[in-house]
PDB file of C-alpha atoms and ligand atoms in Angstrom:
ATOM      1  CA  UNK C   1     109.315  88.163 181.710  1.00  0.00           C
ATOM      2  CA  UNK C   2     111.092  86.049 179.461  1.00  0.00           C
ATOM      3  CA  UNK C   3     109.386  83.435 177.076  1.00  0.00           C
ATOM      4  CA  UNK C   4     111.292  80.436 180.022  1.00  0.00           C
ATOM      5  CA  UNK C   5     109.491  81.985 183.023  1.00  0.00           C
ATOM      6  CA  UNK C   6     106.280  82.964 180.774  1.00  0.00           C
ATOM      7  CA  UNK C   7     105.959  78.888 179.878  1.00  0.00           C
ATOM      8  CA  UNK C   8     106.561  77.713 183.356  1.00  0.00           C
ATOM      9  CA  UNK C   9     104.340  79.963 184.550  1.00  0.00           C
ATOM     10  CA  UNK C  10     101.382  78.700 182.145  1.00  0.00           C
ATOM     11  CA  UNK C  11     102.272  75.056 182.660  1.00  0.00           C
ATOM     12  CA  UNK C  12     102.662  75.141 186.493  1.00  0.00           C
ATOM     13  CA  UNK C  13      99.166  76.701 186.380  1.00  0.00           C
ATOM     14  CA  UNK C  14      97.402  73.671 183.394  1.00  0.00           C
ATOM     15  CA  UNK C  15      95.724  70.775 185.011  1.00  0.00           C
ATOM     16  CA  UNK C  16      97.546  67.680 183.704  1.00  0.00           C
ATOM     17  CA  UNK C  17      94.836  66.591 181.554  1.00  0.00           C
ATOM     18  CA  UNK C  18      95.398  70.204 179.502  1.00  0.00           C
ATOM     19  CA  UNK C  19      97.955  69.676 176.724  1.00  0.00           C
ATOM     20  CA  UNK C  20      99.776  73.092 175.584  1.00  0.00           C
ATOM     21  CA  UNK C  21     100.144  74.046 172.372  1.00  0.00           C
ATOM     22  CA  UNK C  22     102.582  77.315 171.980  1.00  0.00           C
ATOM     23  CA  UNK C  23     101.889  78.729 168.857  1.00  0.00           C
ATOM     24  CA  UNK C  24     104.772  79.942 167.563  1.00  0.00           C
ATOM     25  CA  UNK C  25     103.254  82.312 164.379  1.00  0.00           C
ATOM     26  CA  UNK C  26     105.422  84.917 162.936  1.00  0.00           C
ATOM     27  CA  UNK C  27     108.250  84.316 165.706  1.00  0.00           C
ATOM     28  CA  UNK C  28     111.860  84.099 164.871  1.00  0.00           C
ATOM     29  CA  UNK C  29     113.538  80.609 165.540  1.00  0.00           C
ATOM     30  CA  UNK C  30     115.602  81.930 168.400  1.00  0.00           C
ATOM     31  CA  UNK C  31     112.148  82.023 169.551  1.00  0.00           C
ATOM     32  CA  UNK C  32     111.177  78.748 169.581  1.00  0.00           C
ATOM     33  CA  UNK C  33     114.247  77.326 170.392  1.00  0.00           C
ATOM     34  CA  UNK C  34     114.263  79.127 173.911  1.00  0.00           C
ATOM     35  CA  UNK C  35     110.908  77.604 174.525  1.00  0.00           C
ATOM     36  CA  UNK C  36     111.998  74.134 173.196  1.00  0.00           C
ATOM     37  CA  UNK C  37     115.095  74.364 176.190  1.00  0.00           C
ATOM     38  CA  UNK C  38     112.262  75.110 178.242  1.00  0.00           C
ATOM     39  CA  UNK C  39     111.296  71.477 177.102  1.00  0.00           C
ATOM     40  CA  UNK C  40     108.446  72.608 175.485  1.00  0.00           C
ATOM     41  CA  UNK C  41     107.634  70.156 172.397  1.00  0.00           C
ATOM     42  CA  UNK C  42     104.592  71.170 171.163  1.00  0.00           C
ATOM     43  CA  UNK C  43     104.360  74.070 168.506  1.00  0.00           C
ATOM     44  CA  UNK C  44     101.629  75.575 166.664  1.00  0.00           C
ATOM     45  CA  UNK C  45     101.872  77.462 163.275  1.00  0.00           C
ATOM     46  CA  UNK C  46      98.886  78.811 161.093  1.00  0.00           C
ATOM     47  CA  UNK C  47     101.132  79.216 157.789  1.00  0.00           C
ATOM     48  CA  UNK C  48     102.479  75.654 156.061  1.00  0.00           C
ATOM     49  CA  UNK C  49     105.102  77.539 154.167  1.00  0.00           C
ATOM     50  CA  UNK C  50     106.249  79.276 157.409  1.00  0.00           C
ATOM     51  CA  UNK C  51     106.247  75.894 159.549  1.00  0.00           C
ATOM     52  CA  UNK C  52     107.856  74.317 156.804  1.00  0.00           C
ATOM     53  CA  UNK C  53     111.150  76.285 157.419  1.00  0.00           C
ATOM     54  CA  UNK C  54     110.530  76.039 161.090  1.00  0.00           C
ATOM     55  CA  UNK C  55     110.667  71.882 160.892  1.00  0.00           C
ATOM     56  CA  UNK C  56     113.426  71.958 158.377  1.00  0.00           C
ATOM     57  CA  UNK C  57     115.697  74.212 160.835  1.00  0.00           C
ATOM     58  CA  UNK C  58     114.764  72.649 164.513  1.00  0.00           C
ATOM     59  CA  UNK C  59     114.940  69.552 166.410  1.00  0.00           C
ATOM     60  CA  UNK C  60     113.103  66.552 164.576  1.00  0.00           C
ATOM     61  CA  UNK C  61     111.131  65.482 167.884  1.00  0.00           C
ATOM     62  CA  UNK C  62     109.128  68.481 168.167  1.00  0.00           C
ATOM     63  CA  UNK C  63     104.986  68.031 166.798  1.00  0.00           C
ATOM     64  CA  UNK C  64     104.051  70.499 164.912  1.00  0.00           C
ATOM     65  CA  UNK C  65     100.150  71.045 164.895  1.00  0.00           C
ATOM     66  CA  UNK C  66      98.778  73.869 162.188  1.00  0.00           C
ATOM     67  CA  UNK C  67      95.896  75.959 163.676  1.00  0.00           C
ATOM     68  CA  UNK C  68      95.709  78.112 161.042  1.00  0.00           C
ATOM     69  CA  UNK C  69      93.431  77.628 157.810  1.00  0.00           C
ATOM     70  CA  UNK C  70      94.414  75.629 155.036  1.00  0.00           C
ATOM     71  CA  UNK C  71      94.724  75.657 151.600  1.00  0.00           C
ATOM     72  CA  UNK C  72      94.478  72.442 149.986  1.00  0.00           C
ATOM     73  CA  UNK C  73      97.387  72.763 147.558  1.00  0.00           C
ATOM     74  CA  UNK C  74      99.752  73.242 150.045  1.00  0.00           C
ATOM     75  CA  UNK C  75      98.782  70.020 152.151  1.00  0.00           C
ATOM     76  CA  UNK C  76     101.547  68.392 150.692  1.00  0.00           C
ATOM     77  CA  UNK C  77     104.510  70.150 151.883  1.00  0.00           C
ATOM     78  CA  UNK C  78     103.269  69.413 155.233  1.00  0.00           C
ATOM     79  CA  UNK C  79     102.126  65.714 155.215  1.00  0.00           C
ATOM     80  CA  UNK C  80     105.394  64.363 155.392  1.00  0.00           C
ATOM     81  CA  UNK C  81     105.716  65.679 159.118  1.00  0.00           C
ATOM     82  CA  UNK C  82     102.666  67.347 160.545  1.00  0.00           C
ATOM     83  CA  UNK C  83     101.603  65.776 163.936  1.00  0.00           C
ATOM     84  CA  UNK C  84      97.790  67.346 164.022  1.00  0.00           C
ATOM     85  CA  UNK C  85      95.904  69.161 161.828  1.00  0.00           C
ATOM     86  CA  UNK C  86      93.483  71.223 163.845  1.00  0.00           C
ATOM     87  CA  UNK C  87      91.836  73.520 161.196  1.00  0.00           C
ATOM     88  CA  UNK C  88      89.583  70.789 159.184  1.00  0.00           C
ATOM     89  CA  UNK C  89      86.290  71.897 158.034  1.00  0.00           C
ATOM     90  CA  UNK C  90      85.457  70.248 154.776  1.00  0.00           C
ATOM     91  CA  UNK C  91      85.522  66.892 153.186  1.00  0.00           C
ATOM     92  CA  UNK C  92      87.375  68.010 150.336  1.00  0.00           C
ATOM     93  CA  UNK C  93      90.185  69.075 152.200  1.00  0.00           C
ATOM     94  CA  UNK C  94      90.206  65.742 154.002  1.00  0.00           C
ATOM     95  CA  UNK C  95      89.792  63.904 151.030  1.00  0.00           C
ATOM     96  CA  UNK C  96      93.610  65.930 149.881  1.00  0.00           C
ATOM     97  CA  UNK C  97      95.233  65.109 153.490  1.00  0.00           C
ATOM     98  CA  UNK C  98      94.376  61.480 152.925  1.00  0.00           C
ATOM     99  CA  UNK C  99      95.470  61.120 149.796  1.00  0.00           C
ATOM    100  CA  UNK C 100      98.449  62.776 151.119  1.00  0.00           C
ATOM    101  CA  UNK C 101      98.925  60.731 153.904  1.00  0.00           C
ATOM    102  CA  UNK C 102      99.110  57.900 152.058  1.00  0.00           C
ATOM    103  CA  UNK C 103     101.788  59.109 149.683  1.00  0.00           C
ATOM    104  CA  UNK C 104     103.899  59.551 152.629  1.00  0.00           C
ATOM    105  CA  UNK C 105     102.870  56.359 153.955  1.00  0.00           C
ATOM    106  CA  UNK C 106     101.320  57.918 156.891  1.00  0.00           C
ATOM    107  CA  UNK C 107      97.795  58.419 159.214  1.00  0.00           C
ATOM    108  CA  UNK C 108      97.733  61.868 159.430  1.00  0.00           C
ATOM    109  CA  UNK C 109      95.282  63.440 162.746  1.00  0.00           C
ATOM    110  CA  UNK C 110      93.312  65.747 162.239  1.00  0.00           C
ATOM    111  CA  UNK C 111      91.015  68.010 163.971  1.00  0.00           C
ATOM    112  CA  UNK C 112      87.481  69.384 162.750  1.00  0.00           C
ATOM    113  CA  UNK C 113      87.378  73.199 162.854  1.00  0.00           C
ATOM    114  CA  UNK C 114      83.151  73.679 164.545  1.00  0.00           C
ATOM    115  CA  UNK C 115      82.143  77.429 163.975  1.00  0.00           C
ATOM    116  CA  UNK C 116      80.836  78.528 167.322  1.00  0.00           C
ATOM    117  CA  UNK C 117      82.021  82.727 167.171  1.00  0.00           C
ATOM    118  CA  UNK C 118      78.947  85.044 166.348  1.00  0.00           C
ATOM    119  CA  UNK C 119      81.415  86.137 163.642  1.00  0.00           C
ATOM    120  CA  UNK C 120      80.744  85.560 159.960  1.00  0.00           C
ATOM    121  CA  UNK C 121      84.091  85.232 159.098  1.00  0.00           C
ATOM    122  CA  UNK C 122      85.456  82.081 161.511  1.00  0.00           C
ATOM    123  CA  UNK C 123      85.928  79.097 159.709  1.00  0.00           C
ATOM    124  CA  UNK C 124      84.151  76.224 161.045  1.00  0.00           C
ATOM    125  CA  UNK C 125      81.316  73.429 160.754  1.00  0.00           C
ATOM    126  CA  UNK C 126      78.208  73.741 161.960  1.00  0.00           C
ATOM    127  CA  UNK C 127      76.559  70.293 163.931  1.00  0.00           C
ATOM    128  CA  UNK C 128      74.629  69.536 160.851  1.00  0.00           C
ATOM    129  CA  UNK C 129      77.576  69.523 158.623  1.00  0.00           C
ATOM    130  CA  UNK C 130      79.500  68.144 161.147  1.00  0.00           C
ATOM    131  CA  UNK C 131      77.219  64.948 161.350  1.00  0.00           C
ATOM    132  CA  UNK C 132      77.064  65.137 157.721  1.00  0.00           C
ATOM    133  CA  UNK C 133      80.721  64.665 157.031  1.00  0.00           C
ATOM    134  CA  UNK C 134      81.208  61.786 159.517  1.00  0.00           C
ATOM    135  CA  UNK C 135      78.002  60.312 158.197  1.00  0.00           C
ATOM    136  CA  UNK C 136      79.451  59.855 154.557  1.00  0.00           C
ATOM    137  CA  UNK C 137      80.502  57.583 152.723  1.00  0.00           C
ATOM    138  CA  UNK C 138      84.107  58.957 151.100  1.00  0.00           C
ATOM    139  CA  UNK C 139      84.428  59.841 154.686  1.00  0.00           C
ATOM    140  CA  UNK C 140      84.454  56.279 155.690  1.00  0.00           C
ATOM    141  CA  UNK C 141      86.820  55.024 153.060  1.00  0.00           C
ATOM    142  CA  UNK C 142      89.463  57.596 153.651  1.00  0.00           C
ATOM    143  CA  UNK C 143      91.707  55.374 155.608  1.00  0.00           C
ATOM    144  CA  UNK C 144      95.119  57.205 156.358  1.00  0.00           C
ATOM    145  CA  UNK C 145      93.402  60.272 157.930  1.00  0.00           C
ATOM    146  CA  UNK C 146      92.085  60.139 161.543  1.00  0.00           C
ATOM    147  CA  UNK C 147      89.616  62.278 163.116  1.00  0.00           C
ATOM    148  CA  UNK C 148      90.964  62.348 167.069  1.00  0.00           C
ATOM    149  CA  UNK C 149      88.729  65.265 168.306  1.00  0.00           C
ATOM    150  CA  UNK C 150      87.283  68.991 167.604  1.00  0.00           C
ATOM    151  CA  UNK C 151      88.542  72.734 167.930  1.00  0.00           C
ATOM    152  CA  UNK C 152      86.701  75.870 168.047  1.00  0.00           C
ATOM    153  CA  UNK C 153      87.774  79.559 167.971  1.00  0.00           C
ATOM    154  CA  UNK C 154      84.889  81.942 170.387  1.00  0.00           C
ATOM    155  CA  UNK C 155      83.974  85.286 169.199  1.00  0.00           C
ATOM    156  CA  UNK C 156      86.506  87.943 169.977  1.00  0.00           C
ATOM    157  CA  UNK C 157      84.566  89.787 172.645  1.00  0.00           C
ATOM    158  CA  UNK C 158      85.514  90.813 176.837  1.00  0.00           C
ATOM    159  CA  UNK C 159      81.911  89.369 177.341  1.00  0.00           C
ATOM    160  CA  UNK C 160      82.954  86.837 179.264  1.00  0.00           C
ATOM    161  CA  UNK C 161      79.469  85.009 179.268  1.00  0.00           C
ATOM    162  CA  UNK C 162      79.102  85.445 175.629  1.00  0.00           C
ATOM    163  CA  UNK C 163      82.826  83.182 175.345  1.00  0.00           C
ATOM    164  CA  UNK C 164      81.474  80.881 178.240  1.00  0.00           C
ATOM    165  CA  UNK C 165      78.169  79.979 176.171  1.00  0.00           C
ATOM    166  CA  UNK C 166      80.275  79.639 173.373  1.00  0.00           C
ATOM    167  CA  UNK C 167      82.503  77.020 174.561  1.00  0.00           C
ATOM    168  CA  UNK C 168      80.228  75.230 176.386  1.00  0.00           C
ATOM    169  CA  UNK C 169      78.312  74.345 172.990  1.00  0.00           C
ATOM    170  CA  UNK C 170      81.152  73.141 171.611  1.00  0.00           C
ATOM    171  CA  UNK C 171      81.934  71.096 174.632  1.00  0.00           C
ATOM    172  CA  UNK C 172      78.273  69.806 174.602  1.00  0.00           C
ATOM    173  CA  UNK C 173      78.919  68.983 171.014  1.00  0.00           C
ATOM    174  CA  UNK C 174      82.128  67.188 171.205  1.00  0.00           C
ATOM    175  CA  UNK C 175      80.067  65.150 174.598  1.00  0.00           C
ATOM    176  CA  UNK C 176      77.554  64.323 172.012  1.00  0.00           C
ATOM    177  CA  UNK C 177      79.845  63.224 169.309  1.00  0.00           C
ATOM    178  CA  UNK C 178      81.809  60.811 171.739  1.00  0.00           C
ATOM    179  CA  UNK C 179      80.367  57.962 171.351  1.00  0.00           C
ATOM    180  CA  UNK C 180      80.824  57.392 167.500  1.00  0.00           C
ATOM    181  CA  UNK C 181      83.838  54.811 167.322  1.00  0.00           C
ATOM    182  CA  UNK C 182      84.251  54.592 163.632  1.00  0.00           C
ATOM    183  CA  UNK C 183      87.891  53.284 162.464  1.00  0.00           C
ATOM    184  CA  UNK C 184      89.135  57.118 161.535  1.00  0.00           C
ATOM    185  CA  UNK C 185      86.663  58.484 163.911  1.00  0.00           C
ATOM    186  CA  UNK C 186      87.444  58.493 167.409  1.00  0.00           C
ATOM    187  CA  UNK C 187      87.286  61.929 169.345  1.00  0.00           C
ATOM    188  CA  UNK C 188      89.492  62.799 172.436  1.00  0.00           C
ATOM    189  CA  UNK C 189      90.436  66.022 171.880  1.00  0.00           C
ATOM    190  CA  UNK C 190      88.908  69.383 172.852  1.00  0.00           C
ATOM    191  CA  UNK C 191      91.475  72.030 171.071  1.00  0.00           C
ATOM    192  CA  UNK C 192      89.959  75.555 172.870  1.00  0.00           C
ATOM    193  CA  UNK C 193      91.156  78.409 174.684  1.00  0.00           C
ATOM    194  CA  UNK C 194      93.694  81.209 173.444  1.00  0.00           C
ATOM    195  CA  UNK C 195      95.919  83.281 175.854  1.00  0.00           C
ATOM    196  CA  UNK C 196      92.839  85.153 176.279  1.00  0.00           C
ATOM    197  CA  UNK C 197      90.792  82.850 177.381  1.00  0.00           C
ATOM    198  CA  UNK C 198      92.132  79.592 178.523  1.00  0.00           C
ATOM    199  CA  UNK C 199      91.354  79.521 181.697  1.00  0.00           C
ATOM    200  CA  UNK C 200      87.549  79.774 180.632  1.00  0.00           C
ATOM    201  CA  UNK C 201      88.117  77.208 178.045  1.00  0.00           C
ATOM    202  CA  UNK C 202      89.321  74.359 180.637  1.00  0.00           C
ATOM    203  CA  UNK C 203      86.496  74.925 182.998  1.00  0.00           C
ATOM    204  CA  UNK C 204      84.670  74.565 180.362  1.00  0.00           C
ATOM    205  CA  UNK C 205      86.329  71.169 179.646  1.00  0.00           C
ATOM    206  CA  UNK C 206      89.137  72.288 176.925  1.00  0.00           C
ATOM    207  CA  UNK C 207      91.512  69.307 176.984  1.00  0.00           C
ATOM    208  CA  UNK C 208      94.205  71.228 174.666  1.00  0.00           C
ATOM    209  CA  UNK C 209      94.561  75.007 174.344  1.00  0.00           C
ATOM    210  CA  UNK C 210      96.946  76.829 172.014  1.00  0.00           C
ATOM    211  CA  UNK C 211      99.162  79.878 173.322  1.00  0.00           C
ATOM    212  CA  UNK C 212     100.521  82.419 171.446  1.00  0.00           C
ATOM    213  CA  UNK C 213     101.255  86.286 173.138  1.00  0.00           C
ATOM    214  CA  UNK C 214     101.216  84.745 176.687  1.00  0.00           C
ATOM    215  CA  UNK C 215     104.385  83.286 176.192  1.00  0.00           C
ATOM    216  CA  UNK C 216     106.053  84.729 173.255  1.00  0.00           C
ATOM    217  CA  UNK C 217     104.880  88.303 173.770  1.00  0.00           C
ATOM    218  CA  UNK C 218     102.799  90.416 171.248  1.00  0.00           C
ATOM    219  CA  UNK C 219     103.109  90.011 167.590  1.00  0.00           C
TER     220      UNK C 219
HETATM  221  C1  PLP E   1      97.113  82.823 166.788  1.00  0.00           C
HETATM  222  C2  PLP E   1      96.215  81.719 167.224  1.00  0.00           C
HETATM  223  C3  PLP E   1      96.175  81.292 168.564  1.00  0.00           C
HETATM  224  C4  PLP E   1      96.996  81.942 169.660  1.00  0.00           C
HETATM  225  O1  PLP E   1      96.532  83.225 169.937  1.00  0.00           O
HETATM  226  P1  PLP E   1      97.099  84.056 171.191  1.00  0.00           P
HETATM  227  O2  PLP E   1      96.013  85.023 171.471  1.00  0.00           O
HETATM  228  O3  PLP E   1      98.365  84.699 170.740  1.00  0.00           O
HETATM  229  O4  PLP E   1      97.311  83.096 172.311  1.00  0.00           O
HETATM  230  C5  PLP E   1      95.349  80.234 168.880  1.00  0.00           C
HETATM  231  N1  PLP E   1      94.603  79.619 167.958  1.00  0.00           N
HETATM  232  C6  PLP E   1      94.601  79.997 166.672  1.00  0.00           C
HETATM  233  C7  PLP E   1      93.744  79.276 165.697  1.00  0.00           C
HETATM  234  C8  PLP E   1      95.398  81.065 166.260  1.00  0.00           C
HETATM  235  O5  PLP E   1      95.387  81.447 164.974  1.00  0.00           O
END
């Protein structure tokens, strides 16, 4: 099938509330671009440098969201553009993409990364760190970044109730974490669910999942 009928099959298929993300990683531009006619708008990348070129070469009203895991000292190249930020797990990297933001004279969104995999090697806050962050006090005066939700990443396993458990204690999480209504604080966003398990991620309450192979094949 070709990337077109892949994407129209995953959207006809996503409940309305379920914003797709096509993550776009290591693919060629001719790529992209068949998936932008396609009227998708929404691209992920997990490499700045990479979605750097990608923004410089394509349409300026596509958002580009990075998934990936950042380094601080290349937040710049992206602040001028980036749309949301899904990969935040530390204050000190917030404390760069706000002092970013500002120099481009924007509020950048941004997602915090929760570690919910069995694996060691996921990046990702735990609750207590979580509540730590949003508890403190450079937190509070960082005023150009904006915390608009939460994404997790579940273990790569087939054990389907393993991934279920998983993203329902993120979702239980992000339920509990709701209520905060801070000025740069104000979750809406649940960013879970790859092509391999998005289906489980929105019954599980996913309101944004990010697709890669499903719709632009293997890498
Ligand atoms: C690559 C990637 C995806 C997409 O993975 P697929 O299995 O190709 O759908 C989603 N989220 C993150 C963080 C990724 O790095």
């Amino acid at each position: 099938m070709s990337i077109k009928e892949n994407l129209f099959e995953i959207k006809s298929e996503l409940p309305k509330n379920v914003t797709l993300v096509a993550v776009s990683k290591t693919k060629p531009i001719s790529d992209l671009m068949e998936a932008y006619d396609a009227d998708q708008r929404i691209f992920g990348e997990n490499k700045i440098q990479e979605m750097t070129e990608k923004w410089e070469a394509m349409p300026k009203d596509i958002q580009w969201h990075m998934i990936g895991h950042i380094q601080t000292n290349k937040v710049k190249y992206m602040a001028p553009y980036v749309s949301l930020i899904h990969g935040v797990d530390s204050l000190k990297l917030l404390e760069e993409i706000n002092k970013q933001a500002i120099k481009n004279n924007r509020i950048i969104d941004c997602l915090l990364q929760i570690h919910i995999a069995e694996e060691e090697t996921k990046f990702g806050l735990n609750e207590e760190e979580l509540d730590h962050l949003i508890d403190s006090d450079s937190f509070k005066t960082m005023s150009n970044i904006r915390i608009v939700g939460l994404m997790g990443m579940a273990t790569f396993t087939n054990n389907q109730s393993q991934i279920k458990k998983e993203f329902l204690l993120l979702k239980s999480i992000f339920d509990s974490k709701k209520a905060i209504s801070i000025v740069n604080c104000q979750l809406s966003i649940l960013s879970m669910g790859m092509s391999g398990d998005y289906k489980l991620a929105i019954e599980c309450g996913s309101s944004m999942v990010r697709i890669g192979s499903s719709i632009f094949g293997g890498r």
